[in-house]
Amino acid sequence: MAFTLPELPYDKGALAPYLSQETLEYHHGKHHNAYVTNLNALVEGSEFAGKSLEGIILASDGGIFNNAAQAWNHTFYWNGMKPGGGGAPTGDLAAAIDRDFGSFDNFKSEFTQAGVTQFGSGWAWLVLEGGKLKVTKTGNADLRQPVQQVALLTVDVWEHAYYIDYRNLRPKYVESFLSNLVNWEFVADSYEASR
Ligand code: MN3
């Protein structure tokens, strides 16, 4: 069965002014949609036809991997944001961030640093590895590299994610993502499910 573009979990204008409706129209409606469309075309008639998205990511390389991973990464990115998001996590997740980063502020600077220093296109991540929270970054389509890492949060730092709203100011975009957009309930649910 062909993959379909998942609906956004909010209206396209709901993340404004931090991410504009125009950004979501292009990023979800054009970029994310193209990964799904390309993946369907590449998988049709191949050994990957009928496989799950996760199954394809783990077993493929080249164009099929790139499009499958980007389809997965974008859905995960959308789910990690919400209107009125940002602020700070609570409960067990907040305690784990304090334990593994020293403080929430330290986590924020480490995550921002990862997003800002990813050269070219890619992603910054909060992951859980061996019971410990870590910040990491990946290039292009790559996701949590070793499969032992469970993704909890990601920010897309490809230029198409922020150029309409922030032009070349990637640090401002990542700061805005953390301060105004992160859906910490989603992150906490992923954390609880993977402990
Ligand atoms: Mn993108």
PDB file of C-alpha atoms and ligand atoms in Angstrom:
ATOM      1  CA  MET A   1       0.000   0.000   0.000  1.00  0.00           C
ATOM      2  CA  ALA A   2       1.299   3.419  -0.890  1.00  0.00           C
ATOM      3  CA  PHE A   3       2.465   5.808   1.818  1.00  0.00           C
ATOM      4  CA  THR A   4       0.396   8.935   2.353  1.00  0.00           C
ATOM      5  CA  LEU A   5       1.353  12.373   3.634  1.00  0.00           C
ATOM      6  CA  PRO A   6       0.147  12.545   7.262  1.00  0.00           C
ATOM      7  CA  GLU A   7      -2.052  15.511   8.164  1.00  0.00           C
ATOM      8  CA  LEU A   8      -0.381  18.109  10.377  1.00  0.00           C
ATOM      9  CA  PRO A   9      -1.499  17.842  14.031  1.00  0.00           C
ATOM     10  CA  TYR A  10      -2.535  21.559  13.893  1.00  0.00           C
ATOM     11  CA  ASP A  11      -3.701  24.133  11.324  1.00  0.00           C
ATOM     12  CA  LYS A  12      -1.054  25.423   8.920  1.00  0.00           C
ATOM     13  CA  GLY A  13      -1.317  28.920  10.404  1.00  0.00           C
ATOM     14  CA  ALA A  14      -1.294  27.740  14.034  1.00  0.00           C
ATOM     15  CA  LEU A  15       2.476  28.042  14.642  1.00  0.00           C
ATOM     16  CA  ALA A  16       2.636  31.686  13.503  1.00  0.00           C
ATOM     17  CA  PRO A  17       4.411  33.968  14.085  1.00  0.00           C
ATOM     18  CA  TYR A  18       7.221  31.518  14.925  1.00  0.00           C
ATOM     19  CA  LEU A  19       6.640  29.473  11.758  1.00  0.00           C
ATOM     20  CA  SER A  20       4.359  31.119   9.211  1.00  0.00           C
ATOM     21  CA  GLN A  21       1.508  29.539   7.295  1.00  0.00           C
ATOM     22  CA  GLU A  22       3.586  30.003   4.136  1.00  0.00           C
ATOM     23  CA  THR A  23       6.454  27.983   5.650  1.00  0.00           C
ATOM     24  CA  LEU A  24       4.112  25.139   6.606  1.00  0.00           C
ATOM     25  CA  GLU A  25       2.407  25.229   3.205  1.00  0.00           C
ATOM     26  CA  TYR A  26       5.769  24.757   1.485  1.00  0.00           C
ATOM     27  CA  HIS A  27       7.477  22.562   4.069  1.00  0.00           C
ATOM     28  CA  HIS A  28       4.592  20.162   4.634  1.00  0.00           C
ATOM     29  CA  GLY A  29       2.668  20.576   1.390  1.00  0.00           C
ATOM     30  CA  LYS A  30       5.645  20.588  -0.997  1.00  0.00           C
ATOM     31  CA  HIS A  31       8.835  19.259   0.659  1.00  0.00           C
ATOM     32  CA  HIS A  32       7.391  16.564   2.941  1.00  0.00           C
ATOM     33  CA  ASN A  33       4.877  15.626   0.257  1.00  0.00           C
ATOM     34  CA  ALA A  34       7.668  15.212  -2.320  1.00  0.00           C
ATOM     35  CA  TYR A  35       9.537  12.753  -0.064  1.00  0.00           C
ATOM     36  CA  VAL A  36       6.385  10.636   0.235  1.00  0.00           C
ATOM     37  CA  THR A  37       5.638  10.812  -3.499  1.00  0.00           C
ATOM     38  CA  ASN A  38       9.237   9.982  -4.437  1.00  0.00           C
ATOM     39  CA  LEU A  39       9.335   7.112  -1.964  1.00  0.00           C
ATOM     40  CA  ASN A  40       6.175   5.580  -3.426  1.00  0.00           C
ATOM     41  CA  ALA A  41       7.582   5.807  -6.943  1.00  0.00           C
ATOM     42  CA  LEU A  42      10.940   4.268  -5.929  1.00  0.00           C
ATOM     43  CA  VAL A  43       9.446   1.464  -3.842  1.00  0.00           C
ATOM     44  CA  GLU A  44       6.841   0.361  -6.390  1.00  0.00           C
ATOM     45  CA  GLY A  45       7.853  -2.987  -7.851  1.00  0.00           C
ATOM     46  CA  SER A  46      10.998  -3.167  -5.660  1.00  0.00           C
ATOM     47  CA  GLU A  47      11.887  -5.560  -2.835  1.00  0.00           C
ATOM     48  CA  PHE A  48      10.637  -2.849  -0.448  1.00  0.00           C
ATOM     49  CA  ALA A  49       7.064  -2.766  -1.774  1.00  0.00           C
ATOM     50  CA  GLY A  50       4.610  -3.435   1.063  1.00  0.00           C
ATOM     51  CA  LYS A  51       7.219  -2.932   3.809  1.00  0.00           C
ATOM     52  CA  SER A  52       6.723  -0.524   6.718  1.00  0.00           C
ATOM     53  CA  LEU A  53       8.448   2.855   6.672  1.00  0.00           C
ATOM     54  CA  GLU A  54      10.689   1.796   9.587  1.00  0.00           C
ATOM     55  CA  GLY A  55      11.487  -1.494   7.843  1.00  0.00           C
ATOM     56  CA  ILE A  56      12.527   0.341   4.680  1.00  0.00           C
ATOM     57  CA  ILE A  57      14.696   2.813   6.640  1.00  0.00           C
ATOM     58  CA  LEU A  58      16.614  -0.006   8.342  1.00  0.00           C
ATOM     59  CA  ALA A  59      17.165  -2.052   5.172  1.00  0.00           C
ATOM     60  CA  SER A  60      17.717   0.494   2.374  1.00  0.00           C
ATOM     61  CA  ASP A  61      20.306   2.976   1.160  1.00  0.00           C
ATOM     62  CA  GLY A  62      20.576   5.618  -1.562  1.00  0.00           C
ATOM     63  CA  GLY A  63      17.425   7.301  -2.833  1.00  0.00           C
ATOM     64  CA  ILE A  64      15.005   4.931  -1.137  1.00  0.00           C
ATOM     65  CA  PHE A  65      16.681   5.469   2.252  1.00  0.00           C
ATOM     66  CA  ASN A  66      16.844   9.249   1.770  1.00  0.00           C
ATOM     67  CA  ASN A  67      13.162   9.604   0.943  1.00  0.00           C
ATOM     68  CA  ALA A  68      11.985   7.090   3.562  1.00  0.00           C
ATOM     69  CA  ALA A  69      14.083   8.711   6.297  1.00  0.00           C
ATOM     70  CA  GLN A  70      12.932  12.204   5.319  1.00  0.00           C
ATOM     71  CA  ALA A  71       9.284  11.043   5.358  1.00  0.00           C
ATOM     72  CA  TRP A  72       9.813   9.700   8.903  1.00  0.00           C
ATOM     73  CA  ASN A  73      11.876  12.674  10.129  1.00  0.00           C
ATOM     74  CA  HIS A  74       9.312  15.247   9.000  1.00  0.00           C
ATOM     75  CA  THR A  75       6.350  13.515  10.646  1.00  0.00           C
ATOM     76  CA  PHE A  76       8.385  13.301  13.861  1.00  0.00           C
ATOM     77  CA  TYR A  77       9.361  16.976  13.588  1.00  0.00           C
ATOM     78  CA  TRP A  78       5.717  18.086  13.152  1.00  0.00           C
ATOM     79  CA  ASN A  79       4.646  16.037  16.167  1.00  0.00           C
ATOM     80  CA  GLY A  80       7.327  17.648  18.318  1.00  0.00           C
ATOM     81  CA  MET A  81       5.716  21.089  17.972  1.00  0.00           C
ATOM     82  CA  LYS A  82       2.383  22.604  18.990  1.00  0.00           C
ATOM     83  CA  PRO A  83       0.753  26.039  19.088  1.00  0.00           C
ATOM     84  CA  GLY A  84       1.657  27.642  22.418  1.00  0.00           C
ATOM     85  CA  GLY A  85       4.544  25.215  22.907  1.00  0.00           C
ATOM     86  CA  GLY A  86       7.980  25.801  24.346  1.00  0.00           C
ATOM     87  CA  GLY A  87       8.532  26.485  28.005  1.00  0.00           C
ATOM     88  CA  ALA A  88      10.011  23.674  30.051  1.00  0.00           C
ATOM     89  CA  PRO A  89       9.236  19.979  30.524  1.00  0.00           C
ATOM     90  CA  THR A  90       7.885  18.637  33.828  1.00  0.00           C
ATOM     91  CA  GLY A  91       7.942  15.392  35.814  1.00  0.00           C
ATOM     92  CA  ASP A  92      10.262  12.475  35.068  1.00  0.00           C
ATOM     93  CA  LEU A  93      11.497  13.986  31.806  1.00  0.00           C
ATOM     94  CA  ALA A  94      12.498  17.239  33.544  1.00  0.00           C
ATOM     95  CA  ALA A  95      14.340  15.230  36.199  1.00  0.00           C
ATOM     96  CA  ALA A  96      16.143  13.185  33.536  1.00  0.00           C
ATOM     97  CA  ILE A  97      17.202  16.364  31.702  1.00  0.00           C
ATOM     98  CA  ASP A  98      18.606  17.778  34.956  1.00  0.00           C
ATOM     99  CA  ARG A  99      20.374  14.472  35.646  1.00  0.00           C
ATOM    100  CA  ASP A 100      21.948  14.089  32.183  1.00  0.00           C
ATOM    101  CA  PHE A 101      22.609  17.722  31.177  1.00  0.00           C
ATOM    102  CA  GLY A 102      23.042  19.360  34.595  1.00  0.00           C
ATOM    103  CA  SER A 103      20.142  21.760  33.955  1.00  0.00           C
ATOM    104  CA  PHE A 104      17.443  22.581  31.427  1.00  0.00           C
ATOM    105  CA  ASP A 105      19.456  25.637  30.355  1.00  0.00           C
ATOM    106  CA  ASN A 106      22.458  23.403  29.638  1.00  0.00           C
ATOM    107  CA  PHE A 107      20.239  21.131  27.548  1.00  0.00           C
ATOM    108  CA  LYS A 108      18.965  24.155  25.603  1.00  0.00           C
ATOM    109  CA  SER A 109      22.438  25.437  24.815  1.00  0.00           C
ATOM    110  CA  GLU A 110      23.654  21.973  23.809  1.00  0.00           C
ATOM    111  CA  PHE A 111      20.630  21.413  21.531  1.00  0.00           C
ATOM    112  CA  THR A 112      20.965  24.909  20.027  1.00  0.00           C
ATOM    113  CA  GLN A 113      24.672  24.350  19.457  1.00  0.00           C
ATOM    114  CA  ALA A 114      23.953  21.063  17.657  1.00  0.00           C
ATOM    115  CA  GLY A 115      21.390  22.723  15.387  1.00  0.00           C
ATOM    116  CA  VAL A 116      23.549  25.724  14.630  1.00  0.00           C
ATOM    117  CA  THR A 117      26.776  23.783  13.978  1.00  0.00           C
ATOM    118  CA  GLN A 118      25.259  21.091  11.736  1.00  0.00           C
ATOM    119  CA  PHE A 119      27.109  22.072   8.540  1.00  0.00           C
ATOM    120  CA  GLY A 120      24.737  22.237   5.581  1.00  0.00           C
ATOM    121  CA  SER A 121      21.419  20.395   5.816  1.00  0.00           C
ATOM    122  CA  GLY A 122      20.365  18.072   8.593  1.00  0.00           C
ATOM    123  CA  TRP A 123      18.735  17.626  11.961  1.00  0.00           C
ATOM    124  CA  ALA A 124      19.450  18.149  15.671  1.00  0.00           C
ATOM    125  CA  TRP A 125      18.066  15.573  18.089  1.00  0.00           C
ATOM    126  CA  LEU A 126      17.305  14.766  21.689  1.00  0.00           C
ATOM    127  CA  VAL A 127      17.687  10.996  21.977  1.00  0.00           C
ATOM    128  CA  LEU A 128      17.664   8.309  24.649  1.00  0.00           C
ATOM    129  CA  GLU A 129      20.578   5.882  24.497  1.00  0.00           C
ATOM    130  CA  GLY A 130      21.204   3.225  27.132  1.00  0.00           C
ATOM    131  CA  GLY A 131      18.900   5.000  29.575  1.00  0.00           C
ATOM    132  CA  LYS A 132      20.700   8.330  29.148  1.00  0.00           C
ATOM    133  CA  LEU A 133      19.512  11.473  27.339  1.00  0.00           C
ATOM    134  CA  LYS A 134      21.873  12.862  24.717  1.00  0.00           C
ATOM    135  CA  VAL A 135      21.920  15.608  22.103  1.00  0.00           C
ATOM    136  CA  THR A 136      23.106  14.613  18.655  1.00  0.00           C
ATOM    137  CA  LYS A 137      22.977  15.866  15.066  1.00  0.00           C
ATOM    138  CA  THR A 138      22.781  14.192  11.680  1.00  0.00           C
ATOM    139  CA  GLY A 139      23.403  15.317   8.104  1.00  0.00           C
ATOM    140  CA  ASN A 140      20.884  15.389   5.265  1.00  0.00           C
ATOM    141  CA  ALA A 141      18.290  12.620   5.709  1.00  0.00           C
ATOM    142  CA  ASP A 142      20.123  10.646   8.395  1.00  0.00           C
ATOM    143  CA  LEU A 143      18.230   9.949  11.564  1.00  0.00           C
ATOM    144  CA  ARG A 144      19.276   8.682  15.013  1.00  0.00           C
ATOM    145  CA  GLN A 145      22.318   6.927  13.603  1.00  0.00           C
ATOM    146  CA  PRO A 146      22.763   3.831  15.700  1.00  0.00           C
ATOM    147  CA  VAL A 147      19.358   2.213  16.073  1.00  0.00           C
ATOM    148  CA  GLN A 148      20.023   1.961  19.830  1.00  0.00           C
ATOM    149  CA  GLN A 149      19.168   5.650  20.006  1.00  0.00           C
ATOM    150  CA  VAL A 150      15.486   6.377  20.516  1.00  0.00           C
ATOM    151  CA  ALA A 151      14.462   9.754  19.072  1.00  0.00           C
ATOM    152  CA  LEU A 152      12.564  12.026  21.467  1.00  0.00           C
ATOM    153  CA  LEU A 153      12.694  15.405  19.682  1.00  0.00           C
ATOM    154  CA  THR A 154      14.120  16.803  16.466  1.00  0.00           C
ATOM    155  CA  VAL A 155      14.493  20.148  14.746  1.00  0.00           C
ATOM    156  CA  ASP A 156      14.854  20.375  10.976  1.00  0.00           C
ATOM    157  CA  VAL A 157      17.784  22.667  10.141  1.00  0.00           C
ATOM    158  CA  TRP A 158      17.541  22.394   6.351  1.00  0.00           C
ATOM    159  CA  GLU A 159      17.224  25.945   5.003  1.00  0.00           C
ATOM    160  CA  HIS A 160      13.742  25.175   3.662  1.00  0.00           C
ATOM    161  CA  ALA A 161      12.574  24.835   7.298  1.00  0.00           C
ATOM    162  CA  TYR A 162      13.327  28.428   8.279  1.00  0.00           C
ATOM    163  CA  TYR A 163      14.380  30.589   5.341  1.00  0.00           C
ATOM    164  CA  ILE A 164      10.975  32.229   4.705  1.00  0.00           C
ATOM    165  CA  ASP A 165      10.645  33.314   8.357  1.00  0.00           C
ATOM    166  CA  TYR A 166      14.241  33.739   9.512  1.00  0.00           C
ATOM    167  CA  ARG A 167      16.254  34.087   6.293  1.00  0.00           C
ATOM    168  CA  ASN A 168      19.847  33.117   7.186  1.00  0.00           C
ATOM    169  CA  LEU A 169      19.326  33.352  10.956  1.00  0.00           C
ATOM    170  CA  ARG A 170      19.386  29.672  11.888  1.00  0.00           C
ATOM    171  CA  PRO A 171      20.279  30.363  15.564  1.00  0.00           C
ATOM    172  CA  LYS A 172      17.165  32.531  15.931  1.00  0.00           C
ATOM    173  CA  TYR A 173      15.002  29.774  14.416  1.00  0.00           C
ATOM    174  CA  VAL A 174      16.386  27.105  16.773  1.00  0.00           C
ATOM    175  CA  GLU A 175      15.939  29.430  19.757  1.00  0.00           C
ATOM    176  CA  SER A 176      12.357  30.130  18.699  1.00  0.00           C
ATOM    177  CA  PHE A 177      11.727  26.388  18.256  1.00  0.00           C
ATOM    178  CA  LEU A 178      12.815  25.744  21.859  1.00  0.00           C
ATOM    179  CA  SER A 179      11.135  28.802  23.392  1.00  0.00           C
ATOM    180  CA  ASN A 180       7.815  28.795  21.544  1.00  0.00           C
ATOM    181  CA  LEU A 181       7.142  25.576  19.659  1.00  0.00           C
ATOM    182  CA  VAL A 182       8.328  22.373  21.398  1.00  0.00           C
ATOM    183  CA  ASN A 183       5.508  20.047  22.441  1.00  0.00           C
ATOM    184  CA  TRP A 184       7.022  18.747  25.700  1.00  0.00           C
ATOM    185  CA  GLU A 185       4.028  16.434  26.316  1.00  0.00           C
ATOM    186  CA  PHE A 186       4.923  14.612  23.075  1.00  0.00           C
ATOM    187  CA  VAL A 187       8.568  14.369  24.157  1.00  0.00           C
ATOM    188  CA  ALA A 188       7.561  13.104  27.620  1.00  0.00           C
ATOM    189  CA  ASP A 189       5.246  10.467  26.101  1.00  0.00           C
ATOM    190  CA  SER A 190       8.064   9.222  23.836  1.00  0.00           C
ATOM    191  CA  TYR A 191      10.400   9.169  26.845  1.00  0.00           C
ATOM    192  CA  GLU A 192       7.961   7.204  29.011  1.00  0.00           C
ATOM    193  CA  ALA A 193       7.303   4.736  26.179  1.00  0.00           C
ATOM    194  CA  SER A 194      11.000   4.023  25.602  1.00  0.00           C
ATOM    195  CA  ARG A 195      12.332   3.734  29.163  1.00  0.00           C
TER     196      ARG A 195
HETATM  197 MN   MN3 B   1      12.452  19.676   5.980  1.00  0.00          MN
END
